[in-house]
Amino acid sequence: MKKICSISAILFTCLLIISGCTDKLKENPQSSLTPGFFATPQGFQSGLDAAYAGMRNLWGSQNFFTLTCLGTDEFSTGRDGNNDISKYNSNYIPTNKYSTGVWEPCYTFINTCNGLIDNASKITSIDTVTRNKMVAEARFLRANYYFVLVQFWGDVTLNKHFQSLPTTSATRDPQAEVYKFIIQDLNYAIAKLPASPFTSGLLPGKANAAAARHLLSKVYLTRAGSSAKDPNDYQNAYDIATALIANKATLGLNLLQDFGKINAEGNESNTEVLWTIQHTTNLTYNGTNDLCYLFVPVYQNMPGMQRDILNQRSYDRAMPTRWLTDTVFRDKTNDTRYSKIFQTVWYCNNAASIPKWPNPVPAGVNPALAGKPKFVLGDTACYMPGVDVTDAKIASTRYSLIPPRKYTISMYPAMNKYFDTKRSDMMVTSNRPVIVWTLDETYLIAAEAAFMTGKITEAVSNINIIRERAAYPTGNAAAMDIQPSDLSLDFILDERSRELCGQMIRDWDLARTGQMQSRIVKHNSDARLNFVVPKHLLRPIPQSQIDAVTTGTPYPQNPGWF
Amino acid sequence: MKKTSCFSINRKKHQVLLIMKIIFTIIILSINLGFASNGFSQNDRLSVNMKQKSVREVFATLEKSSGYRFFYNDAFTYLDKLVNVDAEKESLNQILDGIFKQTDFEYKILENKLVVVSLKEDLLQAKYKVSGNVTDQDGQGMFGITVAIKGTQKAVLTDVKGNYSVDLTDKNSTLVFSYIGFLRQEHKLTGESTVNIMMQPLIKSLDEVIVVGYGTRKKSDVTGAITSISSQSLKDVPAANLSQALQGQGAGIDIQKSNGNSKPGQAPDILIRGTRSIKAGNSPLVVVDGIPFDGNINDFNVDDIASVEVLKDASSTAIYGSRGANGVILVTTKRGSLGIRKPIITYSGYTGFNKNLGEFPMMNGEQFALLKKWAYYIGKPGTYTGINDPKIMTDAFYPDEQQGLATGHGTDWQKLIYKTGITTNHQIGVSGGTDATQYAISGGYYNETGIYYGQSFKRYSLKFSFDQQLTKFLKVGISSLNTFAITNGEDSQNSASGSYKVEQALKANPLSSPYDTTGALRNSFVSGITTRVWNPLADLIDGAVIENRKRLGSFTTFYLEANIFNGLKYKLNAGAQLQSDVYGNFYASKTTINLGSLSSANNQTRTNSDYTLENILTYDKIIANKHKINFTGLFSFEDNVKASNSFGYSGLLSDNSQYFNPSLGSNLNGTGSRAEYALLSYMARVNYSYNDKYLLTLAMRTDASSRLADGNQYHTFPSVAVAWNINKESFLSNSNVFSYLKLRTSYGSVGNTSISPYQTLGLLSSLVYNYGTTTTTGLYPTGAPNPTLGWEYTSTANAGLDFGLFKNRISGSIELYHAYTNNMILPQSLPATSGIPNSILTNTGKSENKGIEIHISTVNIQSTEKNGITWTSDFNFFINRGQITQLNPTLATTYNGKPADIGNKWFVGQPIGSIYDYQKIGIWQATSADTLAAKGLGLTTTGTGSVIGQIRVADRNKNGKIDAGDMYIVGSPQPKWEGGTTQRVAYMNFDFTVVAAARIGGVITSSLFDGGTNALQGIYNNVNIDYWTPNNPTNEWPKPNSAQTSAVYGSTLTYFDASFLKIRSLSLGYNMPQSLMKSTGMKSMRIYATVSDPFILFSPYRDKYHGIDPETSGTLNVDSPATWSMIFGVNITL
């Protein structure tokens, strides 16, 4: 009897356990969120924040910088820069990490935008106006991502809807379709977004109609230079840019008096800036912005110098071409822009490495100075006058005097648009917002569109507005004006360099205007050796993309690439 | 009836109670007992006709026909005498009288159908008495040892405490101590009255009981492929952890250092019968005392382990259904022993040192200076007249470097960072028991410091077990393993620099000095042209680098066993595992990790709780003496919860606060996770054997895993195995050659869901952003759900042959297997255009593994004298060939005409983990022919990007350009074969053991020869290779180039032959003689010295390329180098 009781008790326990266990087979992830969350108001907002954050993979990243700035007529490779992609040599292949690093996030965050746009109708707890504004933001961002893709790669996959299920097939859509889609997005965005970055209550970095209008004019201008061109593109570009310029006062926008203030540290939300990618001194939320390092030569190797935060961390990636420093900025008198965006003087910050005058001293130096330090802390340690000087002058100058012929891949004028001297530490990434679209470019878009449609007068007047401003404060503004006879496509491109050099658009400028080969061959001493057409006009489709398309038609590579 | 069965009674639990009753009788009679019955009565008549048969055989025949049981001492030589019996309807008495006529023996027929055979009374008249104690190697008294007097028929057995007492007629007799499975020992008496003997185990006995899933079986009854490793084998080579201890012990068990990692506290990776899965994991399931163990294998103190069984084929593992696909390691921990005993106290301890097995082959100052000159000369075409252009000196060399070069004072950074590590181990145990209660308690302490500063592993362990018979039919027991482990200096790959601390030191400029002119440490970048390597010695400053992991683990199993009625048993087996793991690190600003930037700290807490409940019903029945049936039924449930959180911060106000308080820093970041899975299983198994000759095992298990998609959670895994004990057949029973022969075959299916939970649900990842001062956290889709993810399962066919030749002087087994894995769970990379950046898990494709495993044990020399030489050997040899046999049928891409998923590097017909890369065929030479050929391929031949002097890869598809189609399968890590041997030699009280292992074939990827330490840029110190220069047109290594951060196609330089032959250990031991022991009060004492990993006898990677050790699972990282060690130890039993 005792046994029977025990056995019954045991069997009963078993039954209890079994019945309780099957419930445990249902999964309940508590520390992560699944895509269904996108259809909730909080999910919708957080998805939009992520779509903005995704932009940090482009503006502010070394990948994007490498693709847009290096290997152009403006910048060649510094000593620590990439020697493959920036020189177009045979080591630049479809596995290149810089181009892959731009391709991949674009599609990830396009999908995020698609998820928002597709799910919007399900979110009824947000009022329609707010919801439409949020959709407009997503569409503005999506247009930016697609515009990046289409300019670098031509025909690209056009995902119009959210893909939540895995797919291993993909096709490339004609760029005409992509442009059409971008234009639709931007038109929607212009209609629904707050009018201006200065619209009351709009947070810094948020999408706005002014930025969308600028971008739309640029999209038309770019499509006009592509195989997908439409006869009205230049006119549309001109009209939209001109309208934006005409409305600038009501939008709170205006050109600054001083060109040097556009990119000044701490002044990123000035009236000339249409849209920025945000960063913050709160490092937890800051993300990566490497731009402050990339244009900096190895100044710390100069006598009397050491690394400090004022002069930045020297990544030594981008060396201005001699054409940029000597030819584009030939006028350093009336045009003040060169002096405002290039650092050409370094002040001694390292007593330990101050050089001493040799004995005997060079000609022209007081013999009494023999064996004495050439300078003291705080004095000029290095100076680049921008014009040639004699070797004798160099020898007799107490600081390092470097004329253009002495520029090396380690020591050259440093473009300072992104300098960030207020970081907590040398190694800390920049916390300055990255300026993406600016009103001065709107003038230059208008000028280019006007020029391409034969409206020379309009083109010249837009350019002259920009040039006259460039004389402030010491130059002669009138002397900056150009005449219709001065105008050419080359001149427009030169002017864009003077105004916008290093602003992560140059590769597209050259592609849009069809001047990539001619100008690289003329002005970039590294890249000219290897530049091949048509191969280098477009970026290679990343090998990872081609390899991962395992079903359906193989993913086509761009011409010349293999 | 098997006559030996009684000698092993103390190993067979289910006969224990019965045996206890008759122990007394046994001792009195000095004979061997068994028990059975059937209907024959003493007066019935028998007809027996046997010619020239041994007395043994006659007894066996009589037992069968009469139903009487014969009890006699197995050591009686008389039993082998050949006799004739010709009885026609005679009584048992008549027959026996005939047999025993004119012998020294007599017999008695007892009431309960027992026939007891013994020496005649008058022969037992003794003049002298000798007594003593017989112990095993642990000093535990051994029960049932035969103590015979040589040259007579007389023998006695030892009692449960191992004591014996024997009466002699001749004081110069020789005593012979024997026991199956142990070395026979002779002792010539010289008048002493006490003789204590320690028995030495011989080779594994076939009657050994081994642990199988959910039960135990006699080795001869086993139908599956199981490798059994005794505590003796584990003890031969003292090891820090279980996987190290198993290394080289069994065929088919491949144990390699994880990424070549030799740091203290790092357990190697275990692979049983190759790699079959890509994603679902390849690690075997570890089951401790019946309960799946989900913890760190380092938590075991090897001293606590009684035995380890490795289940390899599907029949053995199918009962573990869901997770058996990669093999199962069954660990049985030590428990108290049955019997009336006083407590046994054991101590084992060792201490020793470990040193690096070599230095990485880096350049010295002079060599580096030359490399640098070439790098600048080549990297800046047209700038310098040659490598001796003085301008190079000023452009490329810092004053400090110039000075280092001028004075010849280079720095060998490796000399400065390595030290000698110390290992210490102590373990104390107490065990004992009565008939009703058994207990064992042990405590251990292990401490190992590494060869790199700050690395150490310390473990405190406490184990206890307690078993209690509650009533006649109820028994309960509990066992608990508790560990507190502290690991310091894990040195995980530094995310900022992408390298380990040791790698940083290798990259440090050998021309620079770690000290300034005053001799003080330079706490700054190592001077040189770049500012990317911080003085590695700065990490060694006290408190600068803290990496501390504290793991507290408790693993407790409980059982309740009920004998419901004859043969039917119920067992509740429950296990609970709790682990907490707290990791903290702190890196001061001035370290190789932060390079002068903000100091940083990170704090992680992980908890893991797991419980398993098993209800096991077993039924044993013997029908008609021939049909043995064993049924096992199981219901089990497991639930596992892992939770973790982690926070990091930087810019600490005080370095002294380490990682203890985030409010003393800024930029706080945190993450957390919780993952739970459950597994529900039902299992039934039937073992059937006919006459102990034919064996059959049928098993069926159904599992449900929460980790799989709804609708695909359940899967059933069937298996069948048959075995044939050929030696039991009449045609072999008299064989002089075969003492044992068994043929086994099995087929079955096993599953694998070792994937993380929530893989089927899709995933949103978070990232941060800000709008001005408004900060926000965004979410975006990174993982796609897979609503159809189901079981990956492996079907294995296995055939095995077990054999014992010449009285088991040679024994072993041969296994052949073929495993087919279906529905492989693969992580599929999606094209970026899918919008999903993470790979997803899919059931795609099939793979297979086939192989052969051979294990041979030989007794080369067996001493019959106590102090003679005994030499035994174990050999194992195994081959595994794995390949992917099928991929997604819609796959459009191919390799060599077979489907291939290039993006994921999966190729049909190739092993998992194949290396796919370009084919290096040499270096582009500065000849017109090469220049022309390079131009023909569209390659750049001028400027900094010129291919001349760079790696030349083959245009394999002959399309006139180097493209992705030129890549090919370089090889795979899968070796051609592996093997190991253990040689044991015993002489006098000494024993010497050598363990050697070989792994031949396969390809390793060594990151030493790629990127960081082989950049050839002239910035970082470089591996000392014979690089190409215009003056040295080698085809081996490319040119230095200051304009390039690493060699193009540099990955082709990292593949090496993985073969090696190494001595795993050399061990010399000495057992103190018993005579000495008596005076100390100790039962036994053994002292030994062991050298681990002392020599690599053969390795192309080491011999030709000066690598340190090719042994690795996965990429061989540039991490703390391999080590060798030497320890001295003692084992004492009180």
PDB file of C-alpha atoms in Angstrom, chain B residues 576-762:
ATOM      1  CA  ALA B 576      20.164  23.207 -10.821  1.00  0.00           C
ATOM      2  CA  GLN B 577      22.919  25.381 -12.028  1.00  0.00           C
ATOM      3  CA  LEU B 578      23.560  28.944 -11.003  1.00  0.00           C
ATOM      4  CA  GLN B 579      26.363  31.036 -12.268  1.00  0.00           C
ATOM      5  CA  SER B 580      27.231  34.595 -11.850  1.00  0.00           C
ATOM      6  CA  ASP B 581      30.000  36.179 -13.720  1.00  0.00           C
ATOM      7  CA  VAL B 582      31.184  39.652 -12.939  1.00  0.00           C
ATOM      8  CA  TYR B 583      33.722  41.201 -15.197  1.00  0.00           C
ATOM      9  CA  GLY B 584      35.318  44.539 -14.784  1.00  0.00           C
ATOM     10  CA  ASN B 585      38.065  46.246 -16.619  1.00  0.00           C
ATOM     11  CA  PHE B 586      39.849  49.478 -16.255  1.00  0.00           C
ATOM     12  CA  TYR B 587      42.417  50.999 -18.552  1.00  0.00           C
ATOM     13  CA  ALA B 588      44.269  54.078 -17.503  1.00  0.00           C
ATOM     14  CA  SER B 589      44.742  56.824 -20.026  1.00  0.00           C
ATOM     15  CA  LYS B 590      48.393  56.046 -20.578  1.00  0.00           C
ATOM     16  CA  THR B 591      48.191  52.448 -21.783  1.00  0.00           C
ATOM     17  CA  THR B 592      48.395  50.627 -25.079  1.00  0.00           C
ATOM     18  CA  ILE B 593      44.621  50.486 -24.977  1.00  0.00           C
ATOM     19  CA  ASN B 594      43.774  54.155 -24.614  1.00  0.00           C
ATOM     20  CA  LEU B 595      46.918  55.623 -26.159  1.00  0.00           C
ATOM     21  CA  GLY B 596      46.809  58.647 -23.889  1.00  0.00           C
ATOM     22  CA  SER B 597      43.125  59.283 -24.440  1.00  0.00           C
ATOM     23  CA  LEU B 598      40.506  59.181 -21.694  1.00  0.00           C
ATOM     24  CA  SER B 599      40.816  56.411 -19.155  1.00  0.00           C
ATOM     25  CA  SER B 600      38.041  53.888 -19.533  1.00  0.00           C
ATOM     26  CA  ALA B 601      36.214  51.287 -17.514  1.00  0.00           C
ATOM     27  CA  ASN B 602      33.666  48.625 -18.185  1.00  0.00           C
ATOM     28  CA  ASN B 603      31.594  46.503 -15.888  1.00  0.00           C
ATOM     29  CA  GLN B 604      29.637  43.437 -16.923  1.00  0.00           C
ATOM     30  CA  THR B 605      27.424  41.154 -14.932  1.00  0.00           C
ATOM     31  CA  ARG B 606      26.133  37.908 -16.293  1.00  0.00           C
ATOM     32  CA  THR B 607      23.916  35.414 -14.607  1.00  0.00           C
ATOM     33  CA  ASN B 608      23.012  32.025 -15.868  1.00  0.00           C
ATOM     34  CA  SER B 609      20.429  29.863 -14.228  1.00  0.00           C
ATOM     35  CA  ASP B 610      19.475  26.494 -15.506  1.00  0.00           C
ATOM     36  CA  TYR B 611      17.393  23.726 -14.111  1.00  0.00           C
ATOM     37  CA  THR B 612      16.656  20.268 -15.402  1.00  0.00           C
ATOM     38  CA  LEU B 613      14.067  17.829 -14.201  1.00  0.00           C
ATOM     39  CA  GLU B 614      14.180  14.245 -15.318  1.00  0.00           C
ATOM     40  CA  ASN B 615      11.771  11.473 -14.539  1.00  0.00           C
ATOM     41  CA  ILE B 616      13.312   8.154 -15.418  1.00  0.00           C
ATOM     42  CA  LEU B 617      11.609   4.806 -15.268  1.00  0.00           C
ATOM     43  CA  THR B 618      13.705   1.682 -15.762  1.00  0.00           C
ATOM     44  CA  TYR B 619      12.718  -1.933 -15.848  1.00  0.00           C
ATOM     45  CA  ASP B 620      15.112  -4.873 -15.830  1.00  0.00           C
ATOM     46  CA  LYS B 621      13.982  -8.398 -16.467  1.00  0.00           C
ATOM     47  CA  ILE B 622      15.752 -11.618 -17.202  1.00  0.00           C
ATOM     48  CA  ILE B 623      13.559 -14.195 -18.855  1.00  0.00           C
ATOM     49  CA  ALA B 624      14.583 -17.828 -18.954  1.00  0.00           C
ATOM     50  CA  ASN B 625      18.136 -16.921 -18.056  1.00  0.00           C
ATOM     51  CA  LYS B 626      18.836 -15.861 -21.590  1.00  0.00           C
ATOM     52  CA  HIS B 627      16.666 -12.912 -22.429  1.00  0.00           C
ATOM     53  CA  LYS B 628      17.837  -9.787 -20.680  1.00  0.00           C
ATOM     54  CA  ILE B 629      15.583  -6.828 -21.136  1.00  0.00           C
ATOM     55  CA  ASN B 630      16.198  -3.329 -19.946  1.00  0.00           C
ATOM     56  CA  PHE B 631      13.701  -0.577 -20.573  1.00  0.00           C
ATOM     57  CA  THR B 632      14.292   3.111 -19.883  1.00  0.00           C
ATOM     58  CA  GLY B 633      11.628   5.766 -20.172  1.00  0.00           C
ATOM     59  CA  LEU B 634      12.299   9.441 -19.675  1.00  0.00           C
ATOM     60  CA  PHE B 635      10.495  12.683 -19.464  1.00  0.00           C
ATOM     61  CA  SER B 636      12.724  15.683 -19.044  1.00  0.00           C
ATOM     62  CA  PHE B 637      12.431  19.412 -19.008  1.00  0.00           C
ATOM     63  CA  GLU B 638      15.122  22.024 -19.055  1.00  0.00           C
ATOM     64  CA  ASP B 639      14.862  25.750 -18.677  1.00  0.00           C
ATOM     65  CA  ASN B 640      17.772  28.110 -19.097  1.00  0.00           C
ATOM     66  CA  VAL B 641      17.898  31.831 -18.482  1.00  0.00           C
ATOM     67  CA  LYS B 642      20.874  33.950 -19.265  1.00  0.00           C
ATOM     68  CA  ALA B 643      20.848  37.586 -18.356  1.00  0.00           C
ATOM     69  CA  SER B 644      23.553  40.139 -18.630  1.00  0.00           C
ATOM     70  CA  ASN B 645      24.159  43.798 -18.426  1.00  0.00           C
ATOM     71  CA  SER B 646      27.152  45.876 -19.132  1.00  0.00           C
ATOM     72  CA  PHE B 647      28.061  49.468 -18.697  1.00  0.00           C
ATOM     73  CA  GLY B 648      31.090  51.367 -19.753  1.00  0.00           C
ATOM     74  CA  TYR B 649      32.340  54.836 -19.079  1.00  0.00           C
ATOM     75  CA  SER B 650      35.412  56.946 -19.551  1.00  0.00           C
ATOM     76  CA  GLY B 651      37.279  59.901 -18.209  1.00  0.00           C
ATOM     77  CA  LEU B 652      37.507  58.629 -14.654  1.00  0.00           C
ATOM     78  CA  LEU B 653      38.192  61.197 -11.978  1.00  0.00           C
ATOM     79  CA  SER B 654      40.557  58.823 -10.246  1.00  0.00           C
ATOM     80  CA  ASP B 655      42.354  55.820 -11.622  1.00  0.00           C
ATOM     81  CA  ASN B 656      42.059  54.301  -8.205  1.00  0.00           C
ATOM     82  CA  SER B 657      38.309  53.856  -8.618  1.00  0.00           C
ATOM     83  CA  GLN B 658      38.938  51.267 -11.342  1.00  0.00           C
ATOM     84  CA  TYR B 659      35.601  49.947 -12.595  1.00  0.00           C
ATOM     85  CA  PHE B 660      33.723  50.258  -9.363  1.00  0.00           C
ATOM     86  CA  ASN B 661      31.709  53.437  -9.696  1.00  0.00           C
ATOM     87  CA  PRO B 662      30.455  54.942 -12.942  1.00  0.00           C
ATOM     88  CA  SER B 663      29.480  58.148 -11.211  1.00  0.00           C
ATOM     89  CA  LEU B 664      33.201  58.886 -10.922  1.00  0.00           C
ATOM     90  CA  GLY B 665      33.445  58.982 -14.702  1.00  0.00           C
ATOM     91  CA  SER B 666      31.474  60.295 -17.625  1.00  0.00           C
ATOM     92  CA  ASN B 667      30.089  59.144 -20.950  1.00  0.00           C
ATOM     93  CA  LEU B 668      28.203  56.273 -19.427  1.00  0.00           C
ATOM     94  CA  ASN B 669      26.921  53.650 -21.826  1.00  0.00           C
ATOM     95  CA  GLY B 670      24.950  50.582 -20.939  1.00  0.00           C
ATOM     96  CA  THR B 671      23.418  47.517 -22.480  1.00  0.00           C
ATOM     97  CA  GLY B 672      21.552  44.520 -21.197  1.00  0.00           C
ATOM     98  CA  SER B 673      20.047  41.315 -22.378  1.00  0.00           C
ATOM     99  CA  ARG B 674      17.963  38.426 -21.205  1.00  0.00           C
ATOM    100  CA  ALA B 675      17.535  35.210 -23.083  1.00  0.00           C
ATOM    101  CA  GLU B 676      15.569  32.179 -22.075  1.00  0.00           C
ATOM    102  CA  TYR B 677      15.094  28.822 -23.688  1.00  0.00           C
ATOM    103  CA  ALA B 678      13.292  25.675 -22.784  1.00  0.00           C
ATOM    104  CA  LEU B 679      13.606  22.125 -23.932  1.00  0.00           C
ATOM    105  CA  LEU B 680      10.998  19.456 -23.430  1.00  0.00           C
ATOM    106  CA  SER B 681      11.867  15.825 -24.084  1.00  0.00           C
ATOM    107  CA  TYR B 682      10.396  12.356 -24.006  1.00  0.00           C
ATOM    108  CA  MET B 683      12.570   9.317 -24.477  1.00  0.00           C
ATOM    109  CA  ALA B 684      12.146   5.566 -24.490  1.00  0.00           C
ATOM    110  CA  ARG B 685      14.880   3.004 -24.855  1.00  0.00           C
ATOM    111  CA  VAL B 686      14.930  -0.760 -24.888  1.00  0.00           C
ATOM    112  CA  ASN B 687      18.055  -2.843 -24.463  1.00  0.00           C
ATOM    113  CA  TYR B 688      17.686  -6.499 -25.215  1.00  0.00           C
ATOM    114  CA  SER B 689      20.328  -9.163 -25.071  1.00  0.00           C
ATOM    115  CA  TYR B 690      20.081 -12.825 -25.853  1.00  0.00           C
ATOM    116  CA  ASN B 691      22.442 -15.084 -23.973  1.00  0.00           C
ATOM    117  CA  ASP B 692      24.866 -12.120 -23.634  1.00  0.00           C
ATOM    118  CA  LYS B 693      25.712 -12.810 -27.256  1.00  0.00           C
ATOM    119  CA  TYR B 694      23.287 -10.758 -29.261  1.00  0.00           C
ATOM    120  CA  LEU B 695      22.541  -7.246 -28.147  1.00  0.00           C
ATOM    121  CA  LEU B 696      19.963  -4.796 -29.399  1.00  0.00           C
ATOM    122  CA  THR B 697      19.273  -1.208 -28.412  1.00  0.00           C
ATOM    123  CA  LEU B 698      16.284   0.731 -29.657  1.00  0.00           C
ATOM    124  CA  ALA B 699      15.773   4.329 -28.643  1.00  0.00           C
ATOM    125  CA  MET B 700      13.390   7.058 -29.537  1.00  0.00           C
ATOM    126  CA  ARG B 701      13.443  10.594 -28.312  1.00  0.00           C
ATOM    127  CA  THR B 702      11.160  13.515 -29.016  1.00  0.00           C
ATOM    128  CA  ASP B 703      12.338  17.021 -28.285  1.00  0.00           C
ATOM    129  CA  ALA B 704      10.677  20.374 -28.382  1.00  0.00           C
ATOM    130  CA  SER B 705      12.870  23.461 -28.430  1.00  0.00           C
ATOM    131  CA  SER B 706      11.616  26.959 -27.763  1.00  0.00           C
ATOM    132  CA  ARG B 707      14.406  28.339 -29.909  1.00  0.00           C
ATOM    133  CA  LEU B 708      12.838  27.164 -33.133  1.00  0.00           C
ATOM    134  CA  ALA B 709       9.943  28.609 -35.028  1.00  0.00           C
ATOM    135  CA  ASP B 710       6.373  27.816 -34.074  1.00  0.00           C
ATOM    136  CA  GLY B 711       5.287  24.630 -35.769  1.00  0.00           C
ATOM    137  CA  ASN B 712       8.844  23.365 -36.136  1.00  0.00           C
ATOM    138  CA  GLN B 713       9.598  22.973 -32.469  1.00  0.00           C
ATOM    139  CA  TYR B 714       9.076  19.224 -32.185  1.00  0.00           C
ATOM    140  CA  HIS B 715      11.258  16.578 -33.717  1.00  0.00           C
ATOM    141  CA  THR B 716      11.673  12.868 -33.103  1.00  0.00           C
ATOM    142  CA  PHE B 717      15.050  11.174 -33.115  1.00  0.00           C
ATOM    143  CA  PRO B 718      15.040   7.388 -33.493  1.00  0.00           C
ATOM    144  CA  SER B 719      18.029   5.099 -33.256  1.00  0.00           C
ATOM    145  CA  VAL B 720      18.860   1.427 -33.406  1.00  0.00           C
ATOM    146  CA  ALA B 721      21.993  -0.499 -32.541  1.00  0.00           C
ATOM    147  CA  VAL B 722      22.930  -4.151 -32.611  1.00  0.00           C
ATOM    148  CA  ALA B 723      26.000  -5.901 -31.299  1.00  0.00           C
ATOM    149  CA  TRP B 724      27.333  -9.412 -31.357  1.00  0.00           C
ATOM    150  CA  ASN B 725      29.700 -10.739 -28.725  1.00  0.00           C
ATOM    151  CA  ILE B 726      31.453 -13.158 -31.050  1.00  0.00           C
ATOM    152  CA  ASN B 727      33.746 -14.479 -28.372  1.00  0.00           C
ATOM    153  CA  LYS B 728      30.751 -15.985 -26.638  1.00  0.00           C
ATOM    154  CA  GLU B 729      30.139 -18.235 -29.611  1.00  0.00           C
ATOM    155  CA  SER B 730      31.312 -21.799 -29.218  1.00  0.00           C
ATOM    156  CA  PHE B 731      33.717 -21.572 -32.131  1.00  0.00           C
ATOM    157  CA  LEU B 732      35.687 -18.880 -30.346  1.00  0.00           C
ATOM    158  CA  SER B 733      35.225 -19.847 -26.756  1.00  0.00           C
ATOM    159  CA  ASN B 734      38.355 -21.946 -26.768  1.00  0.00           C
ATOM    160  CA  SER B 735      40.374 -19.636 -28.928  1.00  0.00           C
ATOM    161  CA  ASN B 736      43.844 -18.894 -27.720  1.00  0.00           C
ATOM    162  CA  VAL B 737      43.933 -15.776 -29.805  1.00  0.00           C
ATOM    163  CA  PHE B 738      40.679 -13.986 -29.199  1.00  0.00           C
ATOM    164  CA  SER B 739      39.815 -13.287 -25.623  1.00  0.00           C
ATOM    165  CA  TYR B 740      37.206 -10.794 -26.703  1.00  0.00           C
ATOM    166  CA  LEU B 741      35.564  -9.937 -29.961  1.00  0.00           C
ATOM    167  CA  LYS B 742      32.508  -7.851 -30.514  1.00  0.00           C
ATOM    168  CA  LEU B 743      30.916  -6.418 -33.602  1.00  0.00           C
ATOM    169  CA  ARG B 744      28.642  -3.412 -33.240  1.00  0.00           C
ATOM    170  CA  THR B 745      26.603  -1.372 -35.623  1.00  0.00           C
ATOM    171  CA  SER B 746      24.207   1.475 -35.109  1.00  0.00           C
ATOM    172  CA  TYR B 747      22.134   3.977 -36.972  1.00  0.00           C
ATOM    173  CA  GLY B 748      20.307   6.904 -35.562  1.00  0.00           C
ATOM    174  CA  SER B 749      19.418  10.525 -35.705  1.00  0.00           C
ATOM    175  CA  VAL B 750      20.392  13.359 -33.378  1.00  0.00           C
ATOM    176  CA  GLY B 751      19.441  17.009 -33.351  1.00  0.00           C
ATOM    177  CA  ASN B 752      21.168  20.290 -32.818  1.00  0.00           C
ATOM    178  CA  THR B 753      19.651  23.600 -31.755  1.00  0.00           C
ATOM    179  CA  SER B 754      22.593  25.198 -30.071  1.00  0.00           C
ATOM    180  CA  ILE B 755      21.579  28.591 -31.325  1.00  0.00           C
ATOM    181  CA  SER B 756      20.761  31.679 -29.366  1.00  0.00           C
ATOM    182  CA  PRO B 757      17.141  32.233 -28.420  1.00  0.00           C
ATOM    183  CA  TYR B 758      14.934  34.630 -30.381  1.00  0.00           C
ATOM    184  CA  GLN B 759      16.629  33.990 -33.721  1.00  0.00           C
ATOM    185  CA  THR B 760      13.305  33.351 -35.368  1.00  0.00           C
ATOM    186  CA  LEU B 761      11.769  36.648 -34.343  1.00  0.00           C
ATOM    187  CA  GLY B 762      13.738  39.347 -36.118  1.00  0.00           C
TER     188      GLY B 762
END
